[in-house]
């Protein structure tokens, strides 16, 4: 009788966010050491932090990538790719202040994980300081984290990524994202399958378990945990939409114990829009979802420097101006972006990709009249 | 003999809750004797007054714990034991686990 369970060898990824969460280098080292010990004990291959080239923002081919035969080959491939990109002029690529990769326990040649250069960490902290609200910081952190996970998966040859969001967290995320203007993407942001990237599929297998159940399980089975402080400041500040929504839902849950599961089940009814032929011009630069608003139109209040004029054509602008980025972003990423200070603070890989896309958009505009487009209009439409 | 209502009590914090208590996970204290019984309600009052260094609203809400913080009495959900009304007994262990994202 064949086993009905999926058989695969999982790898584990840990991303150190200690720098933006206010930890000192000593605390982060200690944290990393603890995590590493924990990961080594599992016996699975694990990866601690990575650097990001611009290509992470491009949608991968639809077919699943071939898994790499061995770690050493994967490292070779990765190093080759990096050399190629350096030659292409992507330049310095490490935005998120995260350091070298580390292999599975048995590889003596792999270097021990170390914190990245202080200069990179300082850059990262400047980026987060420039974010004006805690909401923008949270969104930025999530964005960087998901880019890193995606990149790790791609370079290591993993076709699927599993994340551990609980039912509670999914319900909170659903309502939070609604408030953030991500209504169009609720299904990919909270559903079981998130296939926005094409070659790497994200799944959320824990989304049916309440946080309470997971906490009890961890306690009864002695699951080792490493606690890190959350993204916050010590000062009493206005909270973020994320925290507000969490308080709201958990507060309701106390008196109405079906709250979380009701929100979750309602979210389950949402299904993702069918995958569109995605040229990169139609995907958001930051969250990588299909753009839900056309061209350079800005809805809502026209706050922000020089970008209140609606336009349908990406006309040439200074590459680093806020206005140059706006057409590349979805509605909610535009809102976050406007609270993030100067675009010059953004990680190099993001700026490089933005420039690439702006160029392509301009080129396309110039040859527009010579292009044969698919006829998408219904007969009779003007 | 020992005053009837004073006792050594132990309680623990996990899941991030310990961050509110200087990172100390396990606490063992002697609660002073008092006419009122030491139930969870009074224990929480005591913790708030004596142990919470900053931002009590991150641990407590009103006279109870903040929603999202689980309370286990001897490894059982406190909802099964009477929640705030449960009267502490000898050898009881109370465990607070935070499931909150933002601390």
Coordinates of C-alpha atoms in Angstrom, one line a residue:
Chain A
X1 CA 0.0 0.0 0.0
X2 CA 1.6 3.2 -1.1
X3 CA 1.9 6.0 1.3
X4 CA -0.4 8.9 0.5
X5 CA 1.8 11.6 1.9
X6 CA 3.8 13.9 -0.4
X7 CA 7.5 13.1 -0.2
X8 CA 9.9 15.9 -0.5
X9 CA 13.0 17.1 1.2
X10 CA 12.3 20.5 2.7
X11 CA 14.9 23.3 3.2
X12 CA 14.6 25.9 5.9
X13 CA 15.1 29.6 5.5
X14 CA 15.7 32.1 8.3
X15 CA 15.8 35.8 7.7
X16 CA 17.4 37.9 10.3
X17 CA 15.3 41.1 10.8
X18 CA 17.0 42.1 14.0
X19 CA 18.5 45.2 12.7
X20 CA 15.2 46.9 11.9
X21 CA 13.7 45.5 15.0
X22 CA 16.1 47.4 17.2
X23 CA 18.5 44.6 18.1
X24 CA 22.2 45.4 18.7
X25 CA 24.8 43.4 16.6
X26 CA 25.6 41.4 19.7
X27 CA 21.9 40.4 20.1
X28 CA 21.6 39.6 16.5
X29 CA 24.7 37.4 16.6
X30 CA 23.3 35.6 19.5
X31 CA 19.9 35.2 17.8
X32 CA 21.6 33.9 14.7
X33 CA 23.6 31.4 16.7
X34 CA 20.4 30.1 18.5
X35 CA 18.6 29.8 15.2
X36 CA 21.4 28.1 13.6
X37 CA 21.6 25.5 16.4
X38 CA 17.9 25.0 16.1
X39 CA 18.0 24.6 12.3
X40 CA 21.0 22.2 12.4
X41 CA 19.1 20.0 14.8
X42 CA 16.3 19.4 12.3
X43 CA 18.8 17.8 9.9
X44 CA 17.3 19.6 6.9
X45 CA 19.4 22.0 4.7
X46 CA 19.0 25.5 5.8
X47 CA 19.8 29.0 4.5
X48 CA 20.5 32.1 6.5
X49 CA 19.9 35.3 4.6
X50 CA 20.9 36.3 1.1
X51 CA 21.6 39.2 -1.2
X52 CA 19.2 40.3 -3.9
X53 CA 19.8 40.9 -7.6
X54 CA 17.3 42.9 -9.7
X55 CA 16.1 39.8 -11.4
X56 CA 14.2 38.8 -8.3
X57 CA 11.5 41.2 -9.4
X58 CA 10.9 39.6 -12.7
X59 CA 8.3 36.9 -13.0
X60 CA 9.8 33.5 -13.5
X61 CA 8.9 31.1 -16.3
X62 CA 5.6 29.4 -15.7
X63 CA 7.1 25.9 -15.7
X64 CA 8.6 24.7 -12.5
X65 CA 12.4 25.2 -12.4
X66 CA 14.5 22.0 -12.3
X67 CA 15.6 21.3 -8.8
X68 CA 19.4 21.6 -8.4
X69 CA 21.1 18.2 -8.0
X70 CA 23.3 19.2 -5.2
X71 CA 24.1 22.1 -2.9
X72 CA 27.5 22.6 -4.3
X73 CA 26.2 22.9 -7.9
X74 CA 23.6 25.4 -6.7
X75 CA 26.3 27.5 -5.1
X76 CA 28.3 27.4 -8.3
X77 CA 25.3 28.4 -10.3
X78 CA 24.5 31.2 -7.9
X79 CA 28.1 32.5 -7.9
X80 CA 28.1 32.4 -11.7
X81 CA 24.8 34.3 -11.8
X82 CA 26.2 36.9 -9.5
X83 CA 29.3 37.3 -11.6
X84 CA 27.2 37.8 -14.6
X85 CA 25.1 40.4 -12.9
X86 CA 28.1 42.3 -11.7
X87 CA 29.3 42.3 -15.2
X88 CA 25.9 43.6 -16.4
X89 CA 26.3 46.5 -14.1
X90 CA 23.6 45.7 -11.5
X91 CA 26.3 46.8 -9.1
X92 CA 26.0 46.5 -5.4
X93 CA 23.0 44.4 -4.7
X94 CA 22.5 43.8 -1.0
X95 CA 19.8 46.0 0.3
X96 CA 18.3 44.3 3.1
X97 CA 21.6 44.1 5.1
X98 CA 21.6 40.3 5.0
X99 CA 24.7 38.2 4.8
X100 CA 26.2 35.2 3.3
X101 CA 24.4 32.0 2.8
X102 CA 25.1 28.9 4.8
X103 CA 24.8 25.3 3.8
X104 CA 23.5 22.2 5.5
X105 CA 25.4 21.1 8.5
X106 CA 27.6 18.6 6.8
X107 CA 29.5 20.9 4.5
X108 CA 32.7 21.9 6.2
X109 CA 33.7 24.4 3.4
X110 CA 30.6 26.6 3.9
X111 CA 31.4 29.7 5.9
X112 CA 29.7 30.3 9.2
X113 CA 26.9 32.9 9.0
X114 CA 28.0 36.3 10.0
X115 CA 26.2 39.6 10.1
X116 CA 26.6 41.7 7.0
X117 CA 28.8 44.7 6.8
X118 CA 27.8 47.5 9.1
X119 CA 27.5 49.9 6.1
X120 CA 24.8 47.7 4.5
X121 CA 23.0 47.5 7.8
X122 CA 23.2 51.3 8.1
X123 CA 21.7 51.7 4.7
X124 CA 18.9 49.4 5.6
X125 CA 18.2 51.3 8.8
X126 CA 18.2 54.6 6.9
X127 CA 15.6 53.1 4.5
X128 CA 13.4 52.2 7.5
X129 CA 13.9 55.5 9.2
X130 CA 12.7 57.2 6.0
X131 CA 9.4 55.4 6.2
X132 CA 7.1 57.8 7.9
X133 CA 4.5 55.5 9.4
X134 CA 4.7 52.2 11.1
X135 CA 2.3 50.9 8.5
X136 CA 4.7 51.7 5.7
X137 CA 7.5 50.1 7.7
X138 CA 5.6 46.9 8.2
X139 CA 4.7 46.8 4.5
X140 CA 8.3 47.5 3.5
X141 CA 9.6 44.7 5.8
X142 CA 7.1 42.2 4.4
X143 CA 8.1 43.2 0.9
X144 CA 11.8 42.7 1.5
X145 CA 11.3 39.5 3.3
X146 CA 9.2 38.0 0.5
X147 CA 11.8 39.1 -2.1
X148 CA 14.4 37.3 -0.1
X149 CA 12.5 34.2 0.3
X150 CA 11.6 34.2 -3.4
X151 CA 15.3 34.6 -4.3
X152 CA 16.4 31.9 -2.0
X153 CA 13.9 29.5 -3.5
X154 CA 14.9 30.4 -7.0
X155 CA 18.6 30.0 -6.5
X156 CA 18.3 26.9 -4.5
X157 CA 16.0 25.3 -7.0
X158 CA 12.9 25.1 -4.8
X159 CA 9.6 25.2 -6.7
X160 CA 7.5 25.7 -3.6
X161 CA 7.7 27.8 -0.5
X162 CA 5.6 27.0 2.6
X163 CA 4.9 29.8 5.0
X164 CA 3.4 29.3 8.4
X165 CA 0.6 31.8 8.7
X166 CA -2.0 30.6 11.1
X167 CA -5.8 31.0 10.7
X168 CA -5.6 33.9 13.0
X169 CA -2.9 35.6 11.1
X170 CA -4.6 35.0 7.8
X171 CA -7.8 36.6 9.1
X172 CA -5.9 39.6 10.4
X173 CA -4.0 39.9 7.1
X174 CA -7.2 39.7 5.1
X175 CA -8.8 42.7 6.8
X176 CA -5.5 44.6 7.1
X177 CA -4.9 44.2 3.4
X178 CA -8.4 45.3 2.6
X179 CA -7.7 48.5 4.6
X180 CA -4.4 49.0 2.8
X181 CA -6.1 49.0 -0.6
X182 CA -5.1 45.4 -1.6
X183 CA -8.6 44.3 -2.2
X184 CA -7.7 43.1 -5.6
X185 CA -5.1 40.7 -4.3
X186 CA -6.8 39.2 -1.2
X187 CA -6.9 35.8 -2.7
X188 CA -3.2 35.6 -3.5
X189 CA -2.2 37.3 -0.2
X190 CA -4.2 35.0 2.0
X191 CA -5.2 32.0 0.0
X192 CA -3.7 28.6 0.2
X193 CA -1.8 29.0 -3.1
X194 CA 0.0 32.1 -4.2
X195 CA 1.3 31.7 -7.7
X196 CA 2.1 35.3 -8.6
X197 CA 5.7 34.5 -9.2
X198 CA 5.3 31.9 -11.8
X199 CA 8.2 29.6 -11.2
X200 CA 7.9 29.6 -7.4
X201 CA 4.6 28.8 -5.8
X202 CA 3.9 29.9 -2.3
X203 CA 1.6 27.7 -0.1
X204 CA 0.2 28.3 3.3
X205 CA -0.5 24.9 4.8
X206 CA -1.1 26.1 8.4
X207 CA -3.8 28.5 7.5
X208 CA -6.5 26.4 9.1
X209 CA -5.0 26.2 12.5
X210 CA -5.7 28.9 15.0
X211 CA -2.8 30.6 16.6
X212 CA -4.0 29.3 20.0
X213 CA -3.9 25.7 18.7
X214 CA -0.4 26.1 17.4
X215 CA 0.8 27.7 20.6
X216 CA -0.7 24.8 22.6
X217 CA 0.9 22.3 20.3
X218 CA 4.3 24.0 20.6
X219 CA 4.0 24.0 24.3
X220 CA 3.0 20.4 24.7
X221 CA 5.5 19.0 22.3
X222 CA 8.3 21.2 23.5
X223 CA 9.0 22.8 20.1
X224 CA 12.0 25.0 20.5
X225 CA 11.5 28.6 19.7
X226 CA 13.6 31.7 19.3
X227 CA 11.8 34.9 20.1
X228 CA 12.8 38.1 18.4
X229 CA 11.3 41.5 19.1
X230 CA 8.7 42.9 16.7
X231 CA 9.1 45.8 14.4
X232 CA 8.4 48.7 16.6
X233 CA 9.8 51.6 18.5
X234 CA 9.9 52.0 22.2
X235 CA 8.2 55.3 22.0
X236 CA 4.4 55.4 22.4
X237 CA 3.5 56.0 18.8
X238 CA 0.4 55.7 16.8
X239 CA 0.1 52.1 15.9
X240 CA 0.1 50.6 12.4
X241 CA -3.0 49.3 10.5
X242 CA -1.6 45.8 11.0
X243 CA -1.5 46.1 14.8
X244 CA -4.9 47.9 14.9
X245 CA -6.5 45.2 13.0
X246 CA -5.0 42.5 15.1
X247 CA -6.2 44.1 18.3
X248 CA -9.6 44.6 16.8
X249 CA -10.1 41.0 15.7
X250 CA -8.6 39.4 18.7
X251 CA -10.7 41.7 20.9
X252 CA -13.8 40.6 19.1
X253 CA -12.8 37.0 19.3
X254 CA -12.9 37.1 23.1
X255 CA -16.6 37.7 23.2
X256 CA -17.5 36.2 19.9
X257 CA -15.3 33.1 19.4
X258 CA -16.3 32.4 15.9
X259 CA -15.0 35.8 14.6
X260 CA -11.6 34.6 13.3
X261 CA -13.0 31.5 11.6
X262 CA -15.8 33.4 10.0
X263 CA -13.4 36.0 8.6
X264 CA -11.2 33.1 7.4
X265 CA -14.0 31.2 5.8
X266 CA -15.3 34.3 4.0
X267 CA -11.8 34.8 2.6
X268 CA -11.7 31.3 1.4
X269 CA -14.5 32.1 -1.0
X270 CA -12.2 34.5 -2.9
X271 CA -10.4 33.0 -5.8
X272 CA -7.5 34.5 -7.6
X273 CA -8.0 36.1 -11.0
X274 CA -6.7 33.9 -13.8
X275 CA -3.1 34.4 -14.5
X276 CA -2.6 37.0 -17.2
X277 CA 0.1 37.0 -19.8
X278 CA 2.4 39.0 -17.7
X279 CA 4.9 41.2 -19.3
X280 CA 6.8 42.8 -16.5
X281 CA 5.2 46.1 -17.3
X282 CA 1.9 44.9 -16.0
X283 CA 3.2 43.8 -12.6
X284 CA 3.7 45.9 -9.5
X285 CA 7.4 46.6 -9.0
X286 CA 7.2 45.9 -5.2
X287 CA 4.5 43.3 -4.5
X288 CA 4.7 41.6 -7.9
X289 CA 1.0 41.3 -8.3
X290 CA -0.8 42.3 -11.5
X291 CA -1.2 46.0 -11.6
X292 CA -4.8 47.0 -10.7
X293 CA -4.7 50.5 -11.9
X294 CA -3.6 51.8 -15.3
X295 CA -0.7 54.0 -16.3
X296 CA 0.1 56.9 -14.1
X297 CA -3.4 57.6 -12.8
X298 CA -3.5 58.3 -9.1
X299 CA -6.7 57.7 -7.2
X300 CA -7.5 59.3 -4.0
X301 CA -5.8 62.4 -2.6
X302 CA -3.0 63.6 -4.8
X303 CA -0.5 63.9 -2.0
X304 CA 3.1 63.6 -2.6
X305 CA 5.6 65.6 -4.7
X306 CA 4.6 66.3 -8.2
X307 CA 2.6 63.3 -9.0
X308 CA -1.0 64.4 -8.8
X309 CA -1.4 64.8 -12.5
X310 CA -3.1 61.8 -14.0
X311 CA -1.5 60.7 -17.1
X312 CA -1.8 57.6 -19.3
X313 CA 1.6 57.8 -20.8
X314 CA 4.8 57.2 -18.9
X315 CA 6.6 60.2 -20.2
X316 CA 10.3 60.6 -19.6
X317 CA 11.1 61.7 -16.1
X318 CA 14.1 61.9 -13.9
X319 CA 14.7 58.3 -13.0
X320 CA 14.8 58.8 -9.3
X321 CA 11.7 61.0 -9.0
X322 CA 8.7 59.7 -7.2
X323 CA 6.6 60.3 -10.3
X324 CA 8.8 57.8 -12.2
X325 CA 7.9 55.0 -9.9
X326 CA 4.2 55.6 -9.6
X327 CA 3.2 53.9 -12.9
X328 CA 5.1 50.9 -11.9
X329 CA 3.2 50.3 -8.7
X330 CA -0.2 48.9 -7.8
X331 CA -2.7 51.1 -5.8
X332 CA -1.7 50.0 -2.3
X333 CA 2.1 50.0 -3.0
X334 CA 1.7 53.6 -4.3
X335 CA 0.2 54.5 -0.9
X336 CA 3.0 52.8 0.9
X337 CA 5.6 54.3 -1.4
X338 CA 4.4 57.8 -0.8
X339 CA 5.2 57.3 2.9
X340 CA 8.6 56.0 2.2
X341 CA 10.6 59.2 1.7
X342 CA 12.9 59.6 -1.2
X343 CA 13.2 56.9 -3.8
X344 CA 16.9 57.2 -3.6
X345 CA 16.7 55.3 -0.3
X346 CA 15.2 52.2 -1.9
X347 CA 17.5 49.2 -2.3
X348 CA 19.7 49.2 -5.4
X349 CA 18.0 46.2 -6.8
X350 CA 14.6 47.9 -6.7
X351 CA 15.8 51.1 -8.3
X352 CA 17.7 49.1 -11.0
X353 CA 14.5 47.2 -11.9
X354 CA 12.5 50.3 -11.9
X355 CA 14.8 52.0 -14.3
X356 CA 14.8 48.9 -16.5
X357 CA 11.0 48.9 -16.6
X358 CA 10.7 52.7 -17.2
X359 CA 13.1 52.3 -20.2
X360 CA 11.0 49.5 -21.6
X361 CA 7.9 51.5 -21.2
X362 CA 9.4 54.5 -23.0
X363 CA 10.6 52.2 -25.8
X364 CA 7.3 50.7 -26.1
X365 CA 5.6 54.1 -26.3
X366 CA 8.0 55.1 -29.0
X367 CA 7.2 52.1 -31.2
X368 CA 3.6 51.9 -30.2
X369 CA 2.2 52.7 -33.5
X370 CA 4.2 50.0 -35.2
X371 CA 3.1 47.3 -32.8
X372 CA 0.3 44.8 -33.6
X373 CA -1.7 44.5 -30.5
X374 CA -4.2 41.7 -29.7
X375 CA -7.6 43.1 -30.4
X376 CA -9.1 43.2 -27.0
X377 CA -12.1 45.4 -27.7
X378 CA -15.5 44.0 -28.2
X379 CA -17.1 44.7 -31.6
X380 CA -19.0 47.8 -31.4
X381 CA -17.0 49.4 -28.7
X382 CA -15.5 52.8 -29.6
Chain B
X1 CA 3.5 27.9 60.7
X2 CA 3.2 29.9 57.5
X3 CA 0.5 32.5 57.2
X4 CA -2.4 30.8 55.4
X5 CA -2.6 33.0 52.4
X6 CA 1.0 33.6 51.6
X7 CA 2.8 31.2 49.3
X8 CA 5.6 30.8 46.9
X9 CA 4.1 31.0 43.4
X10 CA 5.7 30.4 40.1
X11 CA 4.6 31.6 36.7
X12 CA 6.3 31.8 33.3
X13 CA 6.1 33.9 30.2
X14 CA 6.6 32.6 26.7
X15 CA 6.0 33.5 23.1
X16 CA 7.3 37.0 23.4
X17 CA 5.5 37.9 26.6
X18 CA 8.8 37.6 28.4
X19 CA 10.0 40.7 26.5
X20 CA 7.7 42.7 28.8
X21 CA 9.4 41.3 31.8
X22 CA 13.1 42.0 31.1
X23 CA 13.3 38.8 29.1
X24 CA 12.9 36.7 32.2
X25 CA 10.8 33.6 31.4
X26 CA 10.4 32.0 34.8
X27 CA 9.4 33.8 37.9
X28 CA 9.2 32.6 41.4
X29 CA 7.8 35.0 43.9
X30 CA 6.3 35.0 47.4
X31 CA 3.0 36.6 47.3
X32 CA 2.2 38.5 50.5
X33 CA -0.6 37.2 52.7
X34 CA -3.8 39.1 52.4
X35 CA -7.4 38.6 53.4
X36 CA -8.5 38.2 49.7
X37 CA -7.7 34.9 48.1
X38 CA -5.1 34.7 45.6
X39 CA -7.0 34.1 42.4
X40 CA -5.8 34.8 38.9
X41 CA -7.5 38.2 39.1
X42 CA -5.4 39.3 42.0
X43 CA -2.3 37.6 40.7
X44 CA -2.6 39.8 37.5
X45 CA -3.1 42.9 39.7
X46 CA 0.0 42.0 41.6
X47 CA 2.0 41.3 38.4
X48 CA 0.9 44.6 36.9
X49 CA 2.0 46.5 40.0
X50 CA 5.2 44.7 40.7
X51 CA 6.6 43.2 37.6
X52 CA 5.5 45.1 34.5
X53 CA 8.3 47.5 33.8
X54 CA 6.7 49.4 30.9
X55 CA 3.6 49.5 28.7
X56 CA 1.2 47.5 30.9
X57 CA -1.4 47.7 28.1
X58 CA 0.8 45.3 26.1
X59 CA 0.0 42.6 28.7
X60 CA -3.2 43.5 30.3
X61 CA -6.6 44.9 29.3
X62 CA -8.8 46.0 32.1
X63 CA -8.5 43.3 34.8
X64 CA -7.7 40.5 32.4
X65 CA -4.9 39.7 30.0
X66 CA -4.8 41.3 26.6
X67 CA -6.6 39.4 23.9
X68 CA -4.0 37.2 22.2
X69 CA -2.2 36.2 25.4
X70 CA -3.0 32.6 26.4
X71 CA -3.1 31.6 30.1
X72 CA -2.4 28.0 31.0
X73 CA -2.9 26.8 34.6
X74 CA -0.9 23.5 35.1
X75 CA -0.9 23.0 31.3
X76 CA -4.6 23.4 31.0
X77 CA -6.4 26.3 29.2
X78 CA -7.6 28.7 31.9
X79 CA -11.0 28.8 30.2
X80 CA -11.5 25.3 31.6
X81 CA -10.5 26.4 35.1
X82 CA -12.6 29.4 35.7
X83 CA -10.3 32.1 34.2
X84 CA -9.9 35.0 36.5
X85 CA -11.8 33.3 39.3
X86 CA -9.5 30.3 39.6
X87 CA -8.0 30.2 43.1
X88 CA -4.3 29.4 43.1
X89 CA -3.2 26.4 45.0
X90 CA 0.1 25.0 46.1
X91 CA 2.4 23.8 43.3
X92 CA 0.2 25.5 40.7
X93 CA 2.1 26.8 37.7
X94 CA 0.7 29.6 35.6
X95 CA 2.0 30.1 32.1
X96 CA 1.4 33.1 29.9
X97 CA 2.0 32.6 26.2
X98 CA 1.7 35.5 23.8
X99 CA 0.5 34.8 20.3
X100 CA 0.5 38.4 19.2
X101 CA 2.4 39.6 16.2
X102 CA 3.3 43.0 17.5
X103 CA 4.7 41.9 20.8

